[in-house]
GROMACS .gro file of C-alpha atoms in nm:
model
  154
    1UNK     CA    1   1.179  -0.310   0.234
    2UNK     CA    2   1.529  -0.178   0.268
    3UNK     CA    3   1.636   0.031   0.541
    4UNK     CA    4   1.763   0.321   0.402
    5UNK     CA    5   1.651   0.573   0.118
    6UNK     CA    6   1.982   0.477  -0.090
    7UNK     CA    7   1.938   0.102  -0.038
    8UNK     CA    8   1.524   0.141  -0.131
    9UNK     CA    9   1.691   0.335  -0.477
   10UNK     CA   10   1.927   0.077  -0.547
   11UNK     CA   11   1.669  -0.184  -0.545
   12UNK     CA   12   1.474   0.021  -0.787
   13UNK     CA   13   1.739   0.004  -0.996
   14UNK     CA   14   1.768   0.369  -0.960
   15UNK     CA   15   2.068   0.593  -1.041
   16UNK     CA   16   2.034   0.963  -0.897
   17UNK     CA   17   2.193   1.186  -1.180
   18UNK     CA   18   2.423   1.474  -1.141
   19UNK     CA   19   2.137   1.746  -1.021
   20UNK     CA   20   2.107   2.020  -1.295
   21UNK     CA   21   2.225   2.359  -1.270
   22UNK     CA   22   1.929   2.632  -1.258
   23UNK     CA   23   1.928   2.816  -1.595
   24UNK     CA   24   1.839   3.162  -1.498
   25UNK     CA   25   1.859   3.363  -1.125
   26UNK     CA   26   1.771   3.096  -0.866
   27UNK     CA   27   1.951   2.822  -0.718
   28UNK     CA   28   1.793   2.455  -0.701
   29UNK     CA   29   1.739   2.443  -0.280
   30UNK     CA   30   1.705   2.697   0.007
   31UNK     CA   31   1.726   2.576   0.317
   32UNK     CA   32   1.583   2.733   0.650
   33UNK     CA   33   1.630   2.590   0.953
   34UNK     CA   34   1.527   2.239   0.908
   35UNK     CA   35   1.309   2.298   0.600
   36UNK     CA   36   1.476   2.203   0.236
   37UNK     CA   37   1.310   2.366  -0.049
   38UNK     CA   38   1.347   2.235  -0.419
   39UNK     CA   39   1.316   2.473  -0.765
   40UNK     CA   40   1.103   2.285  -0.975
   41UNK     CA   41   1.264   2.004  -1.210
   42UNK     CA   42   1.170   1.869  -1.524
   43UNK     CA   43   1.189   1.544  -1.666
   44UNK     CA   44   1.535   1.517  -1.768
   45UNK     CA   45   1.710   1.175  -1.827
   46UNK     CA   46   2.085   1.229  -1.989
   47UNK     CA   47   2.068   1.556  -1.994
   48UNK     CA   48   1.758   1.573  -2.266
   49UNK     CA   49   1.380   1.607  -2.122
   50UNK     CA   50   1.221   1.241  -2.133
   51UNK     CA   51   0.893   1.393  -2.339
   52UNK     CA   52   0.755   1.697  -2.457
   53UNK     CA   53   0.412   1.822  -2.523
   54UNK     CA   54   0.071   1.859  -2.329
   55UNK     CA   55  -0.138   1.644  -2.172
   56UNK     CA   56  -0.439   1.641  -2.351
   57UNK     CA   57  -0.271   1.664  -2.687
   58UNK     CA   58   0.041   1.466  -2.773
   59UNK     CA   59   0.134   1.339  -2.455
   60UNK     CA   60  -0.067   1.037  -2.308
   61UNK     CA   61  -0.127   0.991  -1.946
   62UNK     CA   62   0.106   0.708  -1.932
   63UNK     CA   63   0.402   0.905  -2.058
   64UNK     CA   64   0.330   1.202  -1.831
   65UNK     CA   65   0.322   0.942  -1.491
   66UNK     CA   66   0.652   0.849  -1.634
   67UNK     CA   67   0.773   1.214  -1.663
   68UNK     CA   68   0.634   1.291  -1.320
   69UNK     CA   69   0.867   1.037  -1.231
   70UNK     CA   70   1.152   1.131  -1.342
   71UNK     CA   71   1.140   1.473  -1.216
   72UNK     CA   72   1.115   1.345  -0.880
   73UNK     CA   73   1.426   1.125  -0.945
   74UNK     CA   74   1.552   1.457  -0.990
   75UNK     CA   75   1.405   1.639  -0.701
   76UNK     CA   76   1.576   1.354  -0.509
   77UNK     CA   77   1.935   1.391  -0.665
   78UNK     CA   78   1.855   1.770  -0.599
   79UNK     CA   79   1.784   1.661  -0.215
   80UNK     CA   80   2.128   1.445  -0.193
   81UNK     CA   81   2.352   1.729  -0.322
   82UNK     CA   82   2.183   1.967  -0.084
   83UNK     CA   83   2.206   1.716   0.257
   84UNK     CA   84   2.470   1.431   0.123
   85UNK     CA   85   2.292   1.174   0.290
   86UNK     CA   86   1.874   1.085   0.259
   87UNK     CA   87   1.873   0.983   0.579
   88UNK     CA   88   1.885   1.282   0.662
   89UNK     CA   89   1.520   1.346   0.540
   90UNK     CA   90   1.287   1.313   0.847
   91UNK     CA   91   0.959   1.359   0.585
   92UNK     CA   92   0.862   1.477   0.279
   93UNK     CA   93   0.655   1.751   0.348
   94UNK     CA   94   0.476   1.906   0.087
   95UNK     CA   95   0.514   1.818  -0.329
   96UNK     CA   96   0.383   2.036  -0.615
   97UNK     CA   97   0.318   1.903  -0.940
   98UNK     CA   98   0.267   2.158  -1.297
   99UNK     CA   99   0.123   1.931  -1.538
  100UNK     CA  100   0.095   2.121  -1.905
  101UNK     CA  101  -0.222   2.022  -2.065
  102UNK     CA  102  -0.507   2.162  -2.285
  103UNK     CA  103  -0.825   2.312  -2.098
  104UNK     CA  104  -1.030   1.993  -2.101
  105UNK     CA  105  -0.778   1.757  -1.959
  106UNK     CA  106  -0.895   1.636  -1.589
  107UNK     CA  107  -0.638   1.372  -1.440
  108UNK     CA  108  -0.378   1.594  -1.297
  109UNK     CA  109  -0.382   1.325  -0.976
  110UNK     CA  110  -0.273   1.068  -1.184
  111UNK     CA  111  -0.024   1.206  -1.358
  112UNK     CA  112   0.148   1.351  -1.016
  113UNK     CA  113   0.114   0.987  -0.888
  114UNK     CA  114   0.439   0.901  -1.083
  115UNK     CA  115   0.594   1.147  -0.802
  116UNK     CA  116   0.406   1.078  -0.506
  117UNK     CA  117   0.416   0.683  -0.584
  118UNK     CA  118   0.813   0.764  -0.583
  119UNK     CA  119   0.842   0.936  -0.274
  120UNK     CA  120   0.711   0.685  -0.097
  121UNK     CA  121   0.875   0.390  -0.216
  122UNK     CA  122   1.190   0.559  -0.131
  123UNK     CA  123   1.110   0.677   0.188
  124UNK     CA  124   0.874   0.517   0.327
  125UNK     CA  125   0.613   0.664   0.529
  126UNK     CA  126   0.798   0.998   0.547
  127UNK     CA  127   0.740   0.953   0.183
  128UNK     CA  128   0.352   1.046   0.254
  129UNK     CA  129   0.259   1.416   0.201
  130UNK     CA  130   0.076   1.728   0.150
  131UNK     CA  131   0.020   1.770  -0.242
  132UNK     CA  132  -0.076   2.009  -0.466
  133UNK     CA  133  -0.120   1.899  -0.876
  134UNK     CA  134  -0.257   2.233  -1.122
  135UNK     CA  135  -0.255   2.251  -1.501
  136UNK     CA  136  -0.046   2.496  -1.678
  137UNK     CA  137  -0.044   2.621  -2.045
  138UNK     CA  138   0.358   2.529  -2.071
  139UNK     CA  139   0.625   2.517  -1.894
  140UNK     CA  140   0.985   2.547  -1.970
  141UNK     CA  141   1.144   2.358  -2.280
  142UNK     CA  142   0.775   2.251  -2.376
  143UNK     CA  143   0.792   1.931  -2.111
  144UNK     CA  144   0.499   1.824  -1.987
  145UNK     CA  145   0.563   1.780  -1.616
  146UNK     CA  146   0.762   1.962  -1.330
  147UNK     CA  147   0.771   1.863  -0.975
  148UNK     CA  148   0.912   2.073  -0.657
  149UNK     CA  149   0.895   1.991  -0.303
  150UNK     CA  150   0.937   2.045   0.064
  151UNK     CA  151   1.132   1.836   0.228
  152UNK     CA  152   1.233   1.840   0.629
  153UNK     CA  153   1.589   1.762   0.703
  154UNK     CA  154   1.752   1.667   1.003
   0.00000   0.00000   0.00000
């Protein structure tokens, strides 16, 4: 495996995007001492959400691991602007996954796999961490996923 979060990306094939700019009175990270703290981020690829929808309904499983994915490409890029460099990140501490869904669906865990999965195959074993994965009604722009996270920072 490569050395470095940025090498363990490019060999992904992954491109961080330009974060996104919160829409309403917060800003995307808050850092305290050598805690980072990420707003929530939806699926977006190019500027457009990857899917929309609930689990349960019109979004399969496969689609939302996908999704979950994407935000935390996201949560990442949010993690570079904040620090500049991923090395930087001694562990990531703590994710939280919203999954949208109807009242019967059941396989939050696998949905906020796409995320954890992620984490760790960029960082490594201070990709491993705390997790928490709840269904929602909605959440904003109808997508069906959004992951935030805890990160600890050198």
């Amino acid at each position: 495996m490569s050395t470095t979060p940025e090498a363990r990306l490019a060999a992904l094939g992954i491109t961080l995007p330009t974060p996104a700019a919160p829409v309403a009175n917060y800003v995307a990270t808050v850092q305290t001492g050598n805690l980072l703290v990420l707003s929530g981020q939806l699926p977006m690829v190019d500027g457009k959400l990857f899917a929309t929808g609930k689990l349960g309904g019109a979004v399969s499983v496969e689609t939302a691991v996908e999704a979950a994915r994407y935000s935390m490409i996201n949560v990442i890029a949010q993690v570079k602007a904040a620090v500049g460099d991923l090395s930087r990140v001694k562990r990531v501490v703590r994710l939280g996954g919203f999954i949208a869904c109807t009242p019967d669906f059941t396989a939050h865990a696998s949905v906020m796999n796409g995320a954890s999965d992620l984490a760790v195959d960029v960082f490594g074993n201070a990709g491993r961490h705390a997790r928490s994965t709840v269904g929602v009604p909605s959440l904003p722009l109808d997508a069906p996923v959004e992951v935030e996270g805890l990160f600890e920072i050198d």
